Amino acid sequence: MGRVFLLRHGETEWSANGRHTGRTDIPLTDRGRSLATAARPTLDALRRDAPPPVRVLSSPRRRALDTAKLAGLQVDAVDDRLHEWDYGDYEGLTTPQIRETVPDWTVWTHPCPHGESAAQVGDRADAVLADARALLPDGDVVLVGHGHFSRVLIARWMGLPAAGGVHVAMDPAAWAVLGDERGVPRLDAVNLVVPS
């Protein structure tokens, strides 16, 4: 039985500044490119000479596609469902900026006007995971995407609501591994990244 490997894209200028980056296609910084390149040996160590993944899917955003390439992955298909949370009117803003008008706001607990709710993101994650699970009898699946959406994927894999992703970290160019123990979803690894 295979496992699901999640790779968050490398650092961008907006991620380094804490700006919510959903639809905007921001390129990787030099550091982001370096982190993405360093993600390759981490995957090799995690997979220990296993055969190639049966499927590698990426978000359509350039930052994810570039991270996949730098990490040595051959993307089989772009899957629009792997895009980051749609932050709507909060696109490009930091949490402190949003809290100037909505005190105590978090993406996990409050709506994003003209964007996605946690429930909508959770439904999207469920669809991605259902397709990935169908492939696991044949081997590993790699999903290259974004921070918040990867955290939702982890939460939904574990049977938590989408907002349960608040309990998981996914730094730029970090890996998470979703496994299974006799039919019970298991978190094998989370937020694995080469220190910079």
Tab-separated table of C-alpha atoms in Angstrom:
chain	number	residue	atom	x	y	z
A	1	MET	CA	0.000	0.000	0.000
A	2	GLY	CA	1.372	3.399	-0.954
A	3	ARG	CA	1.400	6.650	0.965
A	4	VAL	CA	0.487	10.219	0.079
A	5	PHE	CA	3.391	12.683	0.089
A	6	LEU	CA	2.562	16.380	0.358
A	7	LEU	CA	5.082	19.036	-0.676
A	8	ARG	CA	4.418	22.704	-0.006
A	9	HIS	CA	5.904	25.157	-2.489
A	10	GLY	CA	9.095	26.997	-1.589
A	11	GLU	CA	9.237	30.476	-0.146
A	12	THR	CA	7.822	33.436	-2.082
A	13	GLU	CA	8.098	37.111	-1.215
A	14	TRP	CA	4.499	37.075	-0.001
A	15	SER	CA	4.867	33.931	2.108
A	16	ALA	CA	7.998	35.402	3.693
A	17	ASN	CA	6.007	38.541	4.553
A	18	GLY	CA	2.959	36.674	5.861
A	19	ARG	CA	0.699	37.841	3.037
A	20	HIS	CA	-2.163	35.507	2.142
A	21	THR	CA	-1.386	34.162	-1.314
A	22	GLY	CA	-4.167	32.260	-3.011
A	23	ARG	CA	-4.897	33.162	-6.638
A	24	THR	CA	-1.932	35.498	-7.159
A	25	ASP	CA	0.901	33.677	-8.894
A	26	ILE	CA	3.999	34.854	-7.027
A	27	PRO	CA	7.388	33.393	-8.068
A	28	LEU	CA	9.780	31.676	-5.703
A	29	THR	CA	12.485	33.742	-4.038
A	30	ASP	CA	16.120	32.646	-4.342
A	31	ARG	CA	15.755	31.117	-0.883
A	32	GLY	CA	12.547	29.421	-2.027
A	33	ARG	CA	14.362	27.886	-4.973
A	34	SER	CA	17.127	26.675	-2.672
A	35	LEU	CA	14.618	25.133	-0.252
A	36	ALA	CA	12.784	23.435	-3.122
A	37	THR	CA	16.033	21.928	-4.386
A	38	ALA	CA	16.816	20.695	-0.865
A	39	ALA	CA	13.435	18.929	-0.741
A	40	ARG	CA	14.653	16.249	-3.148
A	41	PRO	CA	17.017	14.345	-0.832
A	42	THR	CA	14.374	14.480	1.902
A	43	LEU	CA	11.916	12.683	-0.378
A	44	ASP	CA	14.580	10.179	-1.400
A	45	ALA	CA	15.262	9.420	2.273
A	46	LEU	CA	11.556	9.103	3.065
A	47	ARG	CA	10.880	6.735	0.169
A	48	ARG	CA	14.072	4.623	0.595
A	49	ASP	CA	14.594	3.343	-2.954
A	50	ALA	CA	10.877	2.727	-3.560
A	51	PRO	CA	9.730	2.615	-7.187
A	52	PRO	CA	8.703	5.948	-8.723
A	53	PRO	CA	5.410	7.381	-7.472
A	54	VAL	CA	2.366	6.189	-9.408
A	55	ARG	CA	1.143	9.771	-9.734
A	56	VAL	CA	2.598	13.240	-9.150
A	57	LEU	CA	0.029	16.042	-9.198
A	58	SER	CA	0.653	19.761	-8.814
A	59	SER	CA	-1.310	22.905	-8.202
A	60	PRO	CA	-1.492	25.049	-11.339
A	61	ARG	CA	0.383	27.909	-9.643
A	62	ARG	CA	3.922	28.506	-10.942
A	63	ARG	CA	5.361	28.460	-7.414
A	64	ALA	CA	4.166	24.859	-6.998
A	65	LEU	CA	5.223	23.717	-10.469
A	66	ASP	CA	8.682	25.262	-10.038
A	67	THR	CA	9.037	23.643	-6.616
A	68	ALA	CA	8.153	20.243	-8.087
A	69	LYS	CA	10.743	20.625	-10.837
A	70	LEU	CA	13.472	21.808	-8.456
A	71	ALA	CA	12.685	18.896	-6.130
A	72	GLY	CA	13.302	16.496	-9.018
A	73	LEU	CA	9.663	15.514	-9.534
A	74	GLN	CA	8.104	14.802	-12.916
A	75	VAL	CA	4.568	16.200	-12.701
A	76	ASP	CA	2.074	13.868	-14.369
A	77	ALA	CA	-0.789	16.355	-14.302
A	78	VAL	CA	-1.841	19.746	-13.015
A	79	ASP	CA	-4.879	19.460	-10.747
A	80	ASP	CA	-6.710	22.737	-10.193
A	81	ARG	CA	-8.192	21.336	-6.974
A	82	LEU	CA	-4.712	21.626	-5.403
A	83	HIS	CA	-4.765	25.437	-5.567
A	84	GLU	CA	-4.424	27.354	-2.331
A	85	TRP	CA	-7.357	28.529	-0.228
A	86	ASP	CA	-9.175	31.334	-2.045
A	87	TYR	CA	-8.789	34.253	0.361
A	88	GLY	CA	-11.166	36.494	-1.586
A	89	ASP	CA	-10.964	40.106	-0.423
A	90	TYR	CA	-8.088	39.184	1.918
A	91	GLU	CA	-5.746	38.194	-0.941
A	92	GLY	CA	-2.359	39.836	-0.406
A	93	LEU	CA	-3.137	40.984	3.131
A	94	THR	CA	-1.449	39.870	6.354
A	95	THR	CA	-3.385	38.655	9.368
A	96	PRO	CA	-2.563	41.866	11.338
A	97	GLN	CA	-3.959	43.930	8.452
A	98	ILE	CA	-7.170	41.900	8.380
A	99	ARG	CA	-7.503	42.151	12.166
A	100	GLU	CA	-7.606	45.945	11.902
A	101	THR	CA	-11.219	45.510	10.765
A	102	VAL	CA	-12.007	41.964	12.008
A	103	PRO	CA	-10.451	41.433	15.464
A	104	ASP	CA	-9.255	37.890	16.210
A	105	TRP	CA	-9.639	36.871	12.549
A	106	THR	CA	-8.075	33.607	11.406
A	107	VAL	CA	-8.646	31.737	8.172
A	108	TRP	CA	-9.675	28.741	10.287
A	109	THR	CA	-12.470	30.469	12.201
A	110	HIS	CA	-13.728	33.371	10.089
A	111	PRO	CA	-14.991	33.770	6.537
A	112	CYS	CA	-13.010	35.233	3.653
A	113	PRO	CA	-15.431	37.604	1.876
A	114	HIS	CA	-15.733	36.591	-1.799
A	115	GLY	CA	-13.425	33.637	-1.094
A	116	GLU	CA	-13.744	30.072	0.193
A	117	SER	CA	-15.012	28.905	3.559
A	118	ALA	CA	-13.230	26.204	5.551
A	119	ALA	CA	-16.043	23.808	4.625
A	120	GLN	CA	-15.568	24.485	0.900
A	121	VAL	CA	-11.823	23.937	1.172
A	122	GLY	CA	-12.514	20.731	3.119
A	123	ASP	CA	-14.824	19.456	0.367
A	124	ARG	CA	-12.116	20.112	-2.217
A	125	ALA	CA	-9.562	18.291	-0.061
A	126	ASP	CA	-11.905	15.315	0.331
A	127	ALA	CA	-12.213	15.011	-3.456
A	128	VAL	CA	-8.424	15.109	-3.908
A	129	LEU	CA	-7.898	12.514	-1.178
A	130	ALA	CA	-10.559	10.185	-2.602
A	131	ASP	CA	-8.731	10.154	-5.936
A	132	ALA	CA	-5.355	9.663	-4.225
A	133	ARG	CA	-6.669	6.771	-2.112
A	134	ALA	CA	-7.834	4.987	-5.253
A	135	LEU	CA	-4.226	4.996	-6.519
A	136	LEU	CA	-2.523	3.845	-3.308
A	137	PRO	CA	-2.826	0.082	-3.961
A	138	ASP	CA	-0.386	0.694	-6.841
A	139	GLY	CA	2.113	2.868	-4.936
A	140	ASP	CA	2.849	6.351	-3.637
A	141	VAL	CA	1.117	9.561	-4.695
A	142	VAL	CA	2.796	12.989	-4.498
A	143	LEU	CA	0.754	16.196	-4.237
A	144	VAL	CA	2.567	19.515	-4.666
A	145	GLY	CA	0.677	22.511	-3.401
A	146	HIS	CA	0.324	25.154	-0.746
A	147	GLY	CA	0.486	25.736	2.990
A	148	HIS	CA	-3.103	26.132	4.140
A	149	PHE	CA	-4.494	23.642	1.644
A	150	SER	CA	-1.902	21.022	2.609
A	151	ARG	CA	-2.832	21.523	6.252
A	152	VAL	CA	-6.486	20.925	5.345
A	153	LEU	CA	-5.511	17.769	3.432
A	154	ILE	CA	-3.756	16.491	6.555
A	155	ALA	CA	-6.721	17.328	8.785
A	156	ARG	CA	-9.218	15.624	6.479
A	157	TRP	CA	-6.961	12.549	6.116
A	158	MET	CA	-7.010	12.268	9.911
A	159	GLY	CA	-10.807	12.613	10.029
A	160	LEU	CA	-10.745	16.129	11.481
A	161	PRO	CA	-12.776	19.045	10.156
A	162	ALA	CA	-10.946	21.315	7.730
A	163	ALA	CA	-10.323	23.816	10.539
A	164	GLY	CA	-8.311	21.082	12.285
A	165	GLY	CA	-5.461	22.098	9.984
A	166	VAL	CA	-4.701	24.839	12.483
A	167	HIS	CA	-2.918	22.167	14.547
A	168	VAL	CA	-0.416	21.317	11.798
A	169	ALA	CA	2.583	23.264	10.488
A	170	MET	CA	3.719	23.241	6.844
A	171	ASP	CA	6.699	25.505	6.247
A	172	PRO	CA	7.875	26.413	2.725
A	173	ALA	CA	9.223	23.364	0.853
A	174	ALA	CA	8.211	21.064	3.727
A	175	TRP	CA	7.023	17.479	3.332
A	176	ALA	CA	4.193	15.662	5.073
A	177	VAL	CA	3.470	11.949	4.706
A	178	LEU	CA	-0.003	10.463	5.037
A	179	GLY	CA	0.002	6.769	5.796
A	180	ASP	CA	-2.267	3.982	6.900
A	181	GLU	CA	-2.300	1.408	9.674
A	182	ARG	CA	-4.588	-1.502	8.873
A	183	GLY	CA	-7.161	0.765	7.283
A	184	VAL	CA	-6.848	3.600	9.804
A	185	PRO	CA	-5.439	6.890	8.443
A	186	ARG	CA	-2.143	7.787	10.064
A	187	LEU	CA	0.152	10.813	9.954
A	188	ASP	CA	3.616	9.378	9.275
A	189	ALA	CA	5.527	12.686	9.090
A	190	VAL	CA	4.798	16.396	9.069
A	191	ASN	CA	6.682	19.622	8.299
A	192	LEU	CA	9.922	17.935	7.294
A	193	VAL	CA	12.230	20.554	5.859
A	194	VAL	CA	15.982	21.002	5.542
A	195	PRO	CA	16.987	23.820	7.915
A	196	SER	CA	18.232	26.897	6.093
